[in-house]
PDB file of C-alpha atoms in Angstrom:
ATOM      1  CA  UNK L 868       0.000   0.000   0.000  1.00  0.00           C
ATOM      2  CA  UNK L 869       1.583   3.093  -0.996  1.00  0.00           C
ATOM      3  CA  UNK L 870       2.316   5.456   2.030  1.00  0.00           C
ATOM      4  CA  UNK L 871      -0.181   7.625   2.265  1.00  0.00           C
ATOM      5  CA  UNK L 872      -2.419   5.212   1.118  1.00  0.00           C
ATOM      6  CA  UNK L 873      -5.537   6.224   3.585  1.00  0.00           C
ATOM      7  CA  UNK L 874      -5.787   9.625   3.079  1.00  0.00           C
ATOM      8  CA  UNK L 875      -5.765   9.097  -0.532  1.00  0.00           C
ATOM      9  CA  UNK L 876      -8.653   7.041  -0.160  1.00  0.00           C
ATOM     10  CA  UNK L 877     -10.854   9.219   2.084  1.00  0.00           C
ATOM     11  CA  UNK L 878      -9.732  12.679  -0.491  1.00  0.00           C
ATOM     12  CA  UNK L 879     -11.022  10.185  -3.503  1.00  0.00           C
ATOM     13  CA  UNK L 880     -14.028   8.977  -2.025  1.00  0.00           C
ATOM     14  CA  UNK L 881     -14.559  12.142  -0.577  1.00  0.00           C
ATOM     15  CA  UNK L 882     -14.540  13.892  -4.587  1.00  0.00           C
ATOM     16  CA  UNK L 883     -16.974  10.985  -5.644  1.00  0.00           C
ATOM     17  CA  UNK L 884     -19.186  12.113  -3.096  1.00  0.00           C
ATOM     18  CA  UNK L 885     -19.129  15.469  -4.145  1.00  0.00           C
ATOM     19  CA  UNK L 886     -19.918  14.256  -7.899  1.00  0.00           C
ATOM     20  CA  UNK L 887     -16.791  14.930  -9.174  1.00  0.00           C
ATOM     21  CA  UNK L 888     -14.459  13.265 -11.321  1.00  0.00           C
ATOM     22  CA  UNK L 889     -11.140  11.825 -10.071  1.00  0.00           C
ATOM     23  CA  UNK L 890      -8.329   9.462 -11.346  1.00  0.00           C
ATOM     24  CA  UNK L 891      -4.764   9.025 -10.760  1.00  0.00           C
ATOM     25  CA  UNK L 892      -1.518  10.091 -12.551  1.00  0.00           C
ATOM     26  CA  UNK L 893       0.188   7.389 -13.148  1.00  0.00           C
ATOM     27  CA  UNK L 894       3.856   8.307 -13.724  1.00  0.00           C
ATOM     28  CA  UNK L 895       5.332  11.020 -11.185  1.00  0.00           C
ATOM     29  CA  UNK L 896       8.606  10.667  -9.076  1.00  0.00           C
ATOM     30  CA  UNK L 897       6.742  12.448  -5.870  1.00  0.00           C
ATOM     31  CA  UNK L 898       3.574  13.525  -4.497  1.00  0.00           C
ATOM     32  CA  UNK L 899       3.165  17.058  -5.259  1.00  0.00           C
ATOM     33  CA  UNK L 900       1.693  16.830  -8.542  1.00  0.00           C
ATOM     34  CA  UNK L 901       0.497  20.780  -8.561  1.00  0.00           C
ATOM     35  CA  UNK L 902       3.698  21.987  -8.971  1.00  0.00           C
ATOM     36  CA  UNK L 903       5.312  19.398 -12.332  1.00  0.00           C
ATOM     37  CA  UNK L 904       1.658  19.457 -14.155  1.00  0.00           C
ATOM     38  CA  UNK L 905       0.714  21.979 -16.888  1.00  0.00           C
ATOM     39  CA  UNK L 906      -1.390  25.126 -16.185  1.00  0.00           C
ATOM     40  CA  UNK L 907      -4.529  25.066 -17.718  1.00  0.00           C
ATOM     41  CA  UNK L 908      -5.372  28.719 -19.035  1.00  0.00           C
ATOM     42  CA  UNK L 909      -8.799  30.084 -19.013  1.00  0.00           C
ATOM     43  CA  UNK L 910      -9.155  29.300 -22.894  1.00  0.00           C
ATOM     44  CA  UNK L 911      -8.018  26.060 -22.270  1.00  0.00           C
ATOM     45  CA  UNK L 912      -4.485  25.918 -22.883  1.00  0.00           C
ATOM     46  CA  UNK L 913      -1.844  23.662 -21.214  1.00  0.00           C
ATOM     47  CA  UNK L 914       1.153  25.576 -20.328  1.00  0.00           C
ATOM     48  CA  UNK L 915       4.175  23.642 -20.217  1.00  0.00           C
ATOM     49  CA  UNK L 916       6.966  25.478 -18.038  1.00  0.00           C
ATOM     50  CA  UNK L 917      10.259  23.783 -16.432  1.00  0.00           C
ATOM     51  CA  UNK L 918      10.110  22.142 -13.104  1.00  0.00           C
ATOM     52  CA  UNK L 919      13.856  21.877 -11.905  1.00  0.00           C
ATOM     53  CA  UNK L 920      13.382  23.812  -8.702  1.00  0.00           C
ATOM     54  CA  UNK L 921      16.376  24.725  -6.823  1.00  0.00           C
ATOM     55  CA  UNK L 922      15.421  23.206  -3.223  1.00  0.00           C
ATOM     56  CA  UNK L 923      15.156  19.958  -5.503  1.00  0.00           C
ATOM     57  CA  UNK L 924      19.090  20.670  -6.782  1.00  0.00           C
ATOM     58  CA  UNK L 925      22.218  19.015  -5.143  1.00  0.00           C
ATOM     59  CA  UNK L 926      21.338  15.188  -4.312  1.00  0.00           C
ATOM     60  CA  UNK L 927      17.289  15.686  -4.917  1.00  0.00           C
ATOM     61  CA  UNK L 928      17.042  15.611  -8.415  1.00  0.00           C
ATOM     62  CA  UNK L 929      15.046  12.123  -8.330  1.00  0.00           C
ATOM     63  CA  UNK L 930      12.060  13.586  -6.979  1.00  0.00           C
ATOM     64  CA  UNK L 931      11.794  16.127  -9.977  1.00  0.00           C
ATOM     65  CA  UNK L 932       8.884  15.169 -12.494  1.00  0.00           C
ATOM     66  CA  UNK L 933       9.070  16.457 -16.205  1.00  0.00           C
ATOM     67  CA  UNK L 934       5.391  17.840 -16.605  1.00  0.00           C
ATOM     68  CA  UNK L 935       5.081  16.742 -20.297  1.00  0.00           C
ATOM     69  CA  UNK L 936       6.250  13.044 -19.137  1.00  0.00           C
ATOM     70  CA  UNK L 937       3.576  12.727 -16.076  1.00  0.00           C
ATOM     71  CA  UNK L 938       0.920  13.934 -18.618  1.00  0.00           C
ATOM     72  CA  UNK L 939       1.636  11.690 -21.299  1.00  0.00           C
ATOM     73  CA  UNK L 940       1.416   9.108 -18.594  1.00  0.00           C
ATOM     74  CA  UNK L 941      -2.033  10.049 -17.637  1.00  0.00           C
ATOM     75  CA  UNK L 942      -3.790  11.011 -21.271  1.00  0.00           C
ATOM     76  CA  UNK L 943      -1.691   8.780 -23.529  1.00  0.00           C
ATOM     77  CA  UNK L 944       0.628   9.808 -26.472  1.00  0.00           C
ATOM     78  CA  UNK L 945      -0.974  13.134 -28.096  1.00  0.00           C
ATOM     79  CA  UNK L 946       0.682  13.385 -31.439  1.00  0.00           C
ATOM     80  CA  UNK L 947       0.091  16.572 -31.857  1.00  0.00           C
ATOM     81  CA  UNK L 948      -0.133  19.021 -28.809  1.00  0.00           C
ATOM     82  CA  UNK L 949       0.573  22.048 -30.689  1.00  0.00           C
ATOM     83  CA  UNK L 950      -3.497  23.392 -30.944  1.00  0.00           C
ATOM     84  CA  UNK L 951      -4.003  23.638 -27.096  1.00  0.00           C
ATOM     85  CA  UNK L 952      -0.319  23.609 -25.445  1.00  0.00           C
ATOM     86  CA  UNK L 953       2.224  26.133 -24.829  1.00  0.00           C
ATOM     87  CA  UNK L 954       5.835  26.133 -23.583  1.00  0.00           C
ATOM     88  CA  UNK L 955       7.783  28.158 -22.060  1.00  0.00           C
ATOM     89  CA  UNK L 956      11.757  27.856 -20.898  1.00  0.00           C
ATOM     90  CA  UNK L 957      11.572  29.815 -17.659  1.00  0.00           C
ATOM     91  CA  UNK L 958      11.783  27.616 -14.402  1.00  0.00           C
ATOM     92  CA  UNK L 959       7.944  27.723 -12.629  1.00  0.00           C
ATOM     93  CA  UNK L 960       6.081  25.465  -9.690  1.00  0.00           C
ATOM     94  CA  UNK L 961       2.532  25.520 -10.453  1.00  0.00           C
ATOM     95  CA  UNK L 962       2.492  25.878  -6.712  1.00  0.00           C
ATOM     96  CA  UNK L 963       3.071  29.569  -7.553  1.00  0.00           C
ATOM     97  CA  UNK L 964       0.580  30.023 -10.002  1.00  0.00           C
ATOM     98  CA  UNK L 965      -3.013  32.139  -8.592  1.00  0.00           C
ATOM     99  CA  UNK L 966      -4.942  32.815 -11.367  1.00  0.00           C
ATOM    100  CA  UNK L 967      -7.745  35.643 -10.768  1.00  0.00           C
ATOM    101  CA  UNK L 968      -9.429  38.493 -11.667  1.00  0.00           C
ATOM    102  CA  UNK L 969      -8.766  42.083  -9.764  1.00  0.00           C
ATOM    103  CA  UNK L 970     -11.560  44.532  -8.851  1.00  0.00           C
ATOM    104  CA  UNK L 971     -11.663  46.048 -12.275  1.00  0.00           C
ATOM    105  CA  UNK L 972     -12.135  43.115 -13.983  1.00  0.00           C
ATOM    106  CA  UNK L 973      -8.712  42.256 -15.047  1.00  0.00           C
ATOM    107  CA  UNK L 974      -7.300  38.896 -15.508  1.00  0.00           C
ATOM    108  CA  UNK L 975      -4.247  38.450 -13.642  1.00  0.00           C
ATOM    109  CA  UNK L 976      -1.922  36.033 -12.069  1.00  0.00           C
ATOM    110  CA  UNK L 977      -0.060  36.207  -8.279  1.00  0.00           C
ATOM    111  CA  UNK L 978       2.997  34.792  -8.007  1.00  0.00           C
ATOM    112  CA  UNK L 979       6.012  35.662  -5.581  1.00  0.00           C
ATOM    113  CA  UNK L 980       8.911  36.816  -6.169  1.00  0.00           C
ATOM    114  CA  UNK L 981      11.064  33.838  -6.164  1.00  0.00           C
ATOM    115  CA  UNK L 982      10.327  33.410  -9.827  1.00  0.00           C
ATOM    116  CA  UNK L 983      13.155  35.567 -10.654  1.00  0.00           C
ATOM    117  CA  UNK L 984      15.392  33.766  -8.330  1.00  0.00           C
ATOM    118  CA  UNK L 985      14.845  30.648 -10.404  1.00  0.00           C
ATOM    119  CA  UNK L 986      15.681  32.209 -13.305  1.00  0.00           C
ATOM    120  CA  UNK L 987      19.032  34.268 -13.158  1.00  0.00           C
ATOM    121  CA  UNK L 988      20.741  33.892 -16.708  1.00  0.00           C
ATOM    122  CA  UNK L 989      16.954  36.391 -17.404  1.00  0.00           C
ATOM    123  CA  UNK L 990      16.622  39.921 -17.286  1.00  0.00           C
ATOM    124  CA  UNK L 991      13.969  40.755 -14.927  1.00  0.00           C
ATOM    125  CA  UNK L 992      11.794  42.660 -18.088  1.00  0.00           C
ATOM    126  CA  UNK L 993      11.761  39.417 -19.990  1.00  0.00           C
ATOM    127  CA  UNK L 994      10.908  37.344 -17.205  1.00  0.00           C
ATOM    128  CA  UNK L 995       7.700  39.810 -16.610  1.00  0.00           C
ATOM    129  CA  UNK L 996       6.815  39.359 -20.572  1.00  0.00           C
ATOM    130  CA  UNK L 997       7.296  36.375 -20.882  1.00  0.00           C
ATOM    131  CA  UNK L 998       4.992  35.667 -17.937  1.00  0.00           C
ATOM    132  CA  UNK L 999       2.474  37.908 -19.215  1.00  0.00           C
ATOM    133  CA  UNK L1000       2.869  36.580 -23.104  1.00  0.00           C
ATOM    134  CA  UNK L1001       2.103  32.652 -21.826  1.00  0.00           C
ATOM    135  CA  UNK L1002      -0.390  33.874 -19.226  1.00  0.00           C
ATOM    136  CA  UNK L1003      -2.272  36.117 -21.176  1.00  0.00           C
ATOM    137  CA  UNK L1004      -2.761  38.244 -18.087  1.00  0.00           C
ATOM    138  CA  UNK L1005      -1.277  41.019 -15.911  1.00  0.00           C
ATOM    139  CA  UNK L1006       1.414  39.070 -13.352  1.00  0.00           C
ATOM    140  CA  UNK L1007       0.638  40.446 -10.077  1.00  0.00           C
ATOM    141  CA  UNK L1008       4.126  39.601  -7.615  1.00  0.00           C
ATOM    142  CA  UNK L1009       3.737  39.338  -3.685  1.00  0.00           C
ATOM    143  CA  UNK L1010       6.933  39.346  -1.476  1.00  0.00           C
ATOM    144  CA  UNK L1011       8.261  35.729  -1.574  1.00  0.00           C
ATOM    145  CA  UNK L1012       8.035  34.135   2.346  1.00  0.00           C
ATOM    146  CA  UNK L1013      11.670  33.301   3.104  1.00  0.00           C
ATOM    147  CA  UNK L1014      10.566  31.103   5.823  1.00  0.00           C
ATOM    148  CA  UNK L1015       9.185  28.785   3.348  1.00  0.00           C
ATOM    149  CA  UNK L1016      11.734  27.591   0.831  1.00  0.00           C
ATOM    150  CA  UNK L1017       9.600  26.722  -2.016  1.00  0.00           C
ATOM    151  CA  UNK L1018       8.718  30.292  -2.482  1.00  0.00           C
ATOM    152  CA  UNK L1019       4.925  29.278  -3.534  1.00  0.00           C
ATOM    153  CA  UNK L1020       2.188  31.439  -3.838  1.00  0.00           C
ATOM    154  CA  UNK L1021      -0.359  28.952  -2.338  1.00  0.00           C
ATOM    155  CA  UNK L1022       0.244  28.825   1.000  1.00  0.00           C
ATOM    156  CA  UNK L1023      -0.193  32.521   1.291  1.00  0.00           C
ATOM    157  CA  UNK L1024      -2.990  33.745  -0.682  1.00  0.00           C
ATOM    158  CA  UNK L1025      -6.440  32.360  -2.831  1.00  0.00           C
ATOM    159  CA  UNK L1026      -8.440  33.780  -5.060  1.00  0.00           C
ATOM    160  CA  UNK L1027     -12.206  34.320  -3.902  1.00  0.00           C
ATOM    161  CA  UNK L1028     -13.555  35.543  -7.126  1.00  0.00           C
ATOM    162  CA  UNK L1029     -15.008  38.696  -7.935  1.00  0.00           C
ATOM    163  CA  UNK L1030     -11.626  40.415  -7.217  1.00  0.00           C
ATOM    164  CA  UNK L1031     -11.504  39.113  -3.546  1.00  0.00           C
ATOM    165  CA  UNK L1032      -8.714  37.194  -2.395  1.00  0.00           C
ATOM    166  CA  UNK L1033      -8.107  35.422   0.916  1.00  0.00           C
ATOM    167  CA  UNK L1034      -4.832  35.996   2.457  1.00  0.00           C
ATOM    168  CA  UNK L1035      -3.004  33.397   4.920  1.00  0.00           C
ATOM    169  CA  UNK L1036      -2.927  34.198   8.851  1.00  0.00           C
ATOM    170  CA  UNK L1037       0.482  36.588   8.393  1.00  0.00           C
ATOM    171  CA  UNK L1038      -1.308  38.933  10.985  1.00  0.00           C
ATOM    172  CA  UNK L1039      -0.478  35.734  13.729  1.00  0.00           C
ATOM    173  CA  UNK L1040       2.590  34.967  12.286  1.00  0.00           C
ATOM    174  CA  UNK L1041       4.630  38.360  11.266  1.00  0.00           C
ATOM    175  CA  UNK L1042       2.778  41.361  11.373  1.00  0.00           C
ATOM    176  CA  UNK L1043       5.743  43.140   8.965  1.00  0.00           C
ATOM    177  CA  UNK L1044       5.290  40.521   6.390  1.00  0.00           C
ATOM    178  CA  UNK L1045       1.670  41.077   6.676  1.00  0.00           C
ATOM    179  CA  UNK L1046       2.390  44.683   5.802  1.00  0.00           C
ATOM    180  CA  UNK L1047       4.247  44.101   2.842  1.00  0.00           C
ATOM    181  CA  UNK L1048       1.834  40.938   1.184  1.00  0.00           C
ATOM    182  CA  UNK L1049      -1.277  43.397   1.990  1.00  0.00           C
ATOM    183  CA  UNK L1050       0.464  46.649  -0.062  1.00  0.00           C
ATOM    184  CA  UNK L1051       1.530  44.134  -2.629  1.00  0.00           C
ATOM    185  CA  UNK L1052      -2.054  43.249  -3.562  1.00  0.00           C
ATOM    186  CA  UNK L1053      -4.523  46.243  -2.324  1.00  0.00           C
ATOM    187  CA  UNK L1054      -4.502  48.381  -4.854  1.00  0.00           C
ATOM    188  CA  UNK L1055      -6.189  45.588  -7.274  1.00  0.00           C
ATOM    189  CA  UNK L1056      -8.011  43.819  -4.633  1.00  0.00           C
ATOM    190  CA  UNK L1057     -10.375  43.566  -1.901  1.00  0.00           C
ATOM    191  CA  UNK L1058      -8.637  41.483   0.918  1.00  0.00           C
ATOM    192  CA  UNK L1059     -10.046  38.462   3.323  1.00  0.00           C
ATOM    193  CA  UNK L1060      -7.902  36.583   5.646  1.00  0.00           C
ATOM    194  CA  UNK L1061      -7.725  33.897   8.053  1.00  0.00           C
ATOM    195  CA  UNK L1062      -7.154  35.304  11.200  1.00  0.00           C
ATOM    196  CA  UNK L1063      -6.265  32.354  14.325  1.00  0.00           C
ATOM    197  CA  UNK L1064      -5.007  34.909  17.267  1.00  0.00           C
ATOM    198  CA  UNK L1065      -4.102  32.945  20.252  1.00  0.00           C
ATOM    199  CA  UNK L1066      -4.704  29.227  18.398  1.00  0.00           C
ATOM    200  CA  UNK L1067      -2.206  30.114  15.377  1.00  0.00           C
ATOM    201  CA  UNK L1068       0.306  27.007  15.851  1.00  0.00           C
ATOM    202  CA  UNK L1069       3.100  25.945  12.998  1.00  0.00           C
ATOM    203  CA  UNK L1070       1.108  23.765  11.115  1.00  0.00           C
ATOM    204  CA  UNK L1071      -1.873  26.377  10.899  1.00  0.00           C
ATOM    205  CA  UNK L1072      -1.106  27.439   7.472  1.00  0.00           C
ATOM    206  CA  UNK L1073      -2.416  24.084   5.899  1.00  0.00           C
ATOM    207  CA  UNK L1074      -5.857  25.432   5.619  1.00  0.00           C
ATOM    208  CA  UNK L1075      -5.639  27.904   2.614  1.00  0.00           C
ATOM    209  CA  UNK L1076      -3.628  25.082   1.174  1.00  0.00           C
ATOM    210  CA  UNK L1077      -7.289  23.491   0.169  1.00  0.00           C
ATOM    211  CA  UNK L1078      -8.435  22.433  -2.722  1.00  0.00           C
ATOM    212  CA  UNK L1079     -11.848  24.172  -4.126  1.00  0.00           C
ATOM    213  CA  UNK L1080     -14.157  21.675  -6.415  1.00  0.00           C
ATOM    214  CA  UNK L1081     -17.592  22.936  -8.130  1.00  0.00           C
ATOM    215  CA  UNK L1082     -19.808  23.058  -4.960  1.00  0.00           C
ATOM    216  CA  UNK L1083     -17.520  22.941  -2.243  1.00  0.00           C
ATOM    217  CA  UNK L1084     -13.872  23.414  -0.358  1.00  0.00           C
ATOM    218  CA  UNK L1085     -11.845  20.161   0.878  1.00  0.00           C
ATOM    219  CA  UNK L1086     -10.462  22.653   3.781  1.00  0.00           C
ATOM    220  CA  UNK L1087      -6.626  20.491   5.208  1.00  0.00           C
ATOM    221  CA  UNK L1088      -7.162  19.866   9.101  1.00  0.00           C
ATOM    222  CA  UNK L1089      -4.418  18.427  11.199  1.00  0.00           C
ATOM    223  CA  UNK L1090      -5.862  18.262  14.679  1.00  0.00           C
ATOM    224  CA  UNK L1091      -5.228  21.565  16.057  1.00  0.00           C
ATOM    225  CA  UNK L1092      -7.750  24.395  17.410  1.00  0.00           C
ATOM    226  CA  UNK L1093      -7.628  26.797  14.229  1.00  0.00           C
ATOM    227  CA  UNK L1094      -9.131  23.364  12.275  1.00  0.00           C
ATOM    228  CA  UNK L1095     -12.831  24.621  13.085  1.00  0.00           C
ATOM    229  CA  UNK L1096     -11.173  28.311  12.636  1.00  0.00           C
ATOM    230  CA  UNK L1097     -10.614  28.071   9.510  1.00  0.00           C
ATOM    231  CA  UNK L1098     -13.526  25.974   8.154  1.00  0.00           C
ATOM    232  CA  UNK L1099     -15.873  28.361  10.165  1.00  0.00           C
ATOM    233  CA  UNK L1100     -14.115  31.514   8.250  1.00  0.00           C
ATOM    234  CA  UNK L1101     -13.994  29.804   4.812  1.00  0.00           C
ATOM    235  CA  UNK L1102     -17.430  29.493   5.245  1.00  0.00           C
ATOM    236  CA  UNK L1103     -17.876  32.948   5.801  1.00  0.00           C
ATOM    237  CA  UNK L1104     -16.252  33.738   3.156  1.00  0.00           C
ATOM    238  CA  UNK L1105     -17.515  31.346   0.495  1.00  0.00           C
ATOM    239  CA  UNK L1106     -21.056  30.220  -0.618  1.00  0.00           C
ATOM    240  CA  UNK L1107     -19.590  27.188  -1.066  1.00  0.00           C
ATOM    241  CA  UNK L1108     -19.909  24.308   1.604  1.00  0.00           C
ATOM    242  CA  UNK L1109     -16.723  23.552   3.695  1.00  0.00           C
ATOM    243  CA  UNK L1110     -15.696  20.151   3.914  1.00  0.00           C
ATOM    244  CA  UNK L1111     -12.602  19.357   6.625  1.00  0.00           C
ATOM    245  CA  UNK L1112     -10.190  16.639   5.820  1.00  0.00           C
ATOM    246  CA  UNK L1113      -7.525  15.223   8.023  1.00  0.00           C
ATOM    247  CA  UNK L1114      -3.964  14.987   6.960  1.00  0.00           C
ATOM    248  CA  UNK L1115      -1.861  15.854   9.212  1.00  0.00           C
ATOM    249  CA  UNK L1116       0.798  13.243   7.390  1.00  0.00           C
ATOM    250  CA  UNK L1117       0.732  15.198   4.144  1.00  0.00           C
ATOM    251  CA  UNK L1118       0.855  18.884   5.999  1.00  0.00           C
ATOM    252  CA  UNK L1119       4.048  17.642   8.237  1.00  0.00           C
ATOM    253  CA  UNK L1120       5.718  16.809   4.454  1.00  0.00           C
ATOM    254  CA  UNK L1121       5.388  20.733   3.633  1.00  0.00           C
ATOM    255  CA  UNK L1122       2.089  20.785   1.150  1.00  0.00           C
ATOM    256  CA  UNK L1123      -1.808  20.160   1.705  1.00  0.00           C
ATOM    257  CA  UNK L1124      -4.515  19.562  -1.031  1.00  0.00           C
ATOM    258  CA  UNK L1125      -4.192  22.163  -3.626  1.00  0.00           C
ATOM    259  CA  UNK L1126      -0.339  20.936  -3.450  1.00  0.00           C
ATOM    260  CA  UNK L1127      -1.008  17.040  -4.293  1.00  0.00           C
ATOM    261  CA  UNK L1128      -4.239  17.859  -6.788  1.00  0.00           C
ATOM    262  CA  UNK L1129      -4.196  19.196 -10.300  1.00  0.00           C
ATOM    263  CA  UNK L1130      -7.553  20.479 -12.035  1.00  0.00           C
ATOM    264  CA  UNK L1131      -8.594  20.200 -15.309  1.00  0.00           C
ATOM    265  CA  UNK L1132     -11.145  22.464 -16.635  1.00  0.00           C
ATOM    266  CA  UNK L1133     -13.692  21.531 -20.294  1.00  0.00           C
ATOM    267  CA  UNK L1134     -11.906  22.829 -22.553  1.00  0.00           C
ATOM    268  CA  UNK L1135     -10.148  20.202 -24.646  1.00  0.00           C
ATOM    269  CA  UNK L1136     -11.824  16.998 -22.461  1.00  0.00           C
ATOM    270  CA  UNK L1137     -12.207  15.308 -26.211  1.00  0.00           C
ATOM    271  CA  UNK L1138      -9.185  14.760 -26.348  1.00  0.00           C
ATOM    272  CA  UNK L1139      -8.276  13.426 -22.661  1.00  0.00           C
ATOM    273  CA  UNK L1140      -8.916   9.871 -21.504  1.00  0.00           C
ATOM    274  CA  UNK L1141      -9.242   9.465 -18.181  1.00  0.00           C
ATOM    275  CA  UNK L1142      -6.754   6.095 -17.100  1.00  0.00           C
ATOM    276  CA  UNK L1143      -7.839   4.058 -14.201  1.00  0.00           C
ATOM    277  CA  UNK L1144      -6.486   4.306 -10.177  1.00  0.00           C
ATOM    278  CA  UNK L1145      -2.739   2.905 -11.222  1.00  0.00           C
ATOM    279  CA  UNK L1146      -0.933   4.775  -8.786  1.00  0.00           C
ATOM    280  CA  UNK L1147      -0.674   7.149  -5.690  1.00  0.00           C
ATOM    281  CA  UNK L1148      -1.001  10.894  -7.642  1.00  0.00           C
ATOM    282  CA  UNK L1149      -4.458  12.451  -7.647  1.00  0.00           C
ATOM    283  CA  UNK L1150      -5.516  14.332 -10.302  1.00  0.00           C
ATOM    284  CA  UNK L1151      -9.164  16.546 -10.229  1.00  0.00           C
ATOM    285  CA  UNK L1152     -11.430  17.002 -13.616  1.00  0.00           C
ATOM    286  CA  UNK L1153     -14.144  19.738 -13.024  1.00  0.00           C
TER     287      UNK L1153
END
């Protein structure tokens, strides 16, 4: 039985039950399938960026997953991916992509920072347009969260639609941080966020780490008071119904469910077979 075998189960039977489709991907070399899979843009697209992440450099390498190869694995041989794929040579996780729309009714994307980090040999300008070029959107940067190596944009901030976004519990955590992510994104957005107070512990960040289906939010728990927090402030904050999941094994590991799941919108389903459960990756067709 693969490791995390159970909680697999229990998020699969948990996106049946909310009449949703799910399979597995069958060829990956780790867990966090959000960040090696292709973007799917809002026309439908599959961007195809590099995943060779520095905190996976220097004796790691085995645990990085070529995106193209892990979809292959899961739709079959495409021979010709030209008509809804596009590729781009600048280092990304998909664990720093946010796609949204601000206040005026702009599309944009959040990422941090780090993005230029991962990509020194480019200039800063030609990181931005080739961002916005493959994107098709304004890139929106936050301050990258040194704490956490990865640098991704998921742990600290969500899009609620509508130009709303929900922002991680920074106020609990590191009130100049806060400062800085809030600036960062006010001036395009109206701003939400989790807020803990006394029952913030270290593994409270999980919760914005969920992963949002049609109807409703799979919302991370791991035992801790700021669990019924957070699902009681989702709620609040969403129409849609909050659904708590335990995995605290996952969370300890450094990722939740948006970091283990990968969505696939309509566009392009006729061309997509979905394989059968032949391995331990989750993937998420809406």
């Amino acid at each position: 039985m693969p490791k995390y075998g159970k909680i697999m189960a229990l998020i699969e039977n948990t996106i049946r039950v909310e009449n949703e489709l799910v399979g597995i991907i069958p060829i990956t070399n780790d867990i966090w399938v959000k960040d090696f899979m292709p973007f799917q843009r809002r026309d439908g697209r599959f961007i195809f960026y590099k995943y060779t992440p520095d905190y996976l450099r220097g004796g790691k390498e085995k645990y990085m997953t070529d995106g193209l190869t892990a979809f292959n694995s899961l739709f079959g041989e495409i021979k010709d991916l030209s008509e809804f794929c596009v590729y781009t040579n600048l280092i990304i996780d998909g664990g720093n992509i946010i796609p949204c729309i601000d206040k005026f009714g702009k599309e944009c994307v959040i990422m941090t920072d780090k993005v230029f980090k991962e990509n020194p040999e480019w200039r800063k300008e030609d990181v931005i347009l080739e961002l916005r070029m493959i994107f098709l959107a304004d890139i929106v940067f936050i301050p990258w969260d040194t704490e956490e190596e990865y640098g991704h944009a998921d742990g600290m901030v969500r899009s609620l639609g509508n130009g709303r976004l929900l922002l991680n519990c920074y106020q609990d955590m590191d009130e100049k941080f806060d400062f800085m992510l809030k600036d960062a994104l006010s001036d395009r957005f109206e701003l939400c966020q989790l807020n803990y107070g006394k029952h913030c512990r270290n593994l409270s960040w999980c919760h914005l780490n969920y992963l949002e289906l049609e109807k409703s939010i799979l919302v991370p728990t791991v035992g801790i008071k700021s669990d019924d927090i957070a699902l009681q402030q989702i709620r609040e904050y969403t129409d849609k119904r909050a659904i708590p999941l335990k995995m605290k094994e996952i969370v300890k590991e450094g990722g939740a469910l948006h970091c283990i799941s990968w969505t696939m919108k309509e566009p392009h389903r006729d061309v997509i077979e979905i394989l059968s459960d032949t391995s331990r990756d989750i993937y998420i067709e809406h």
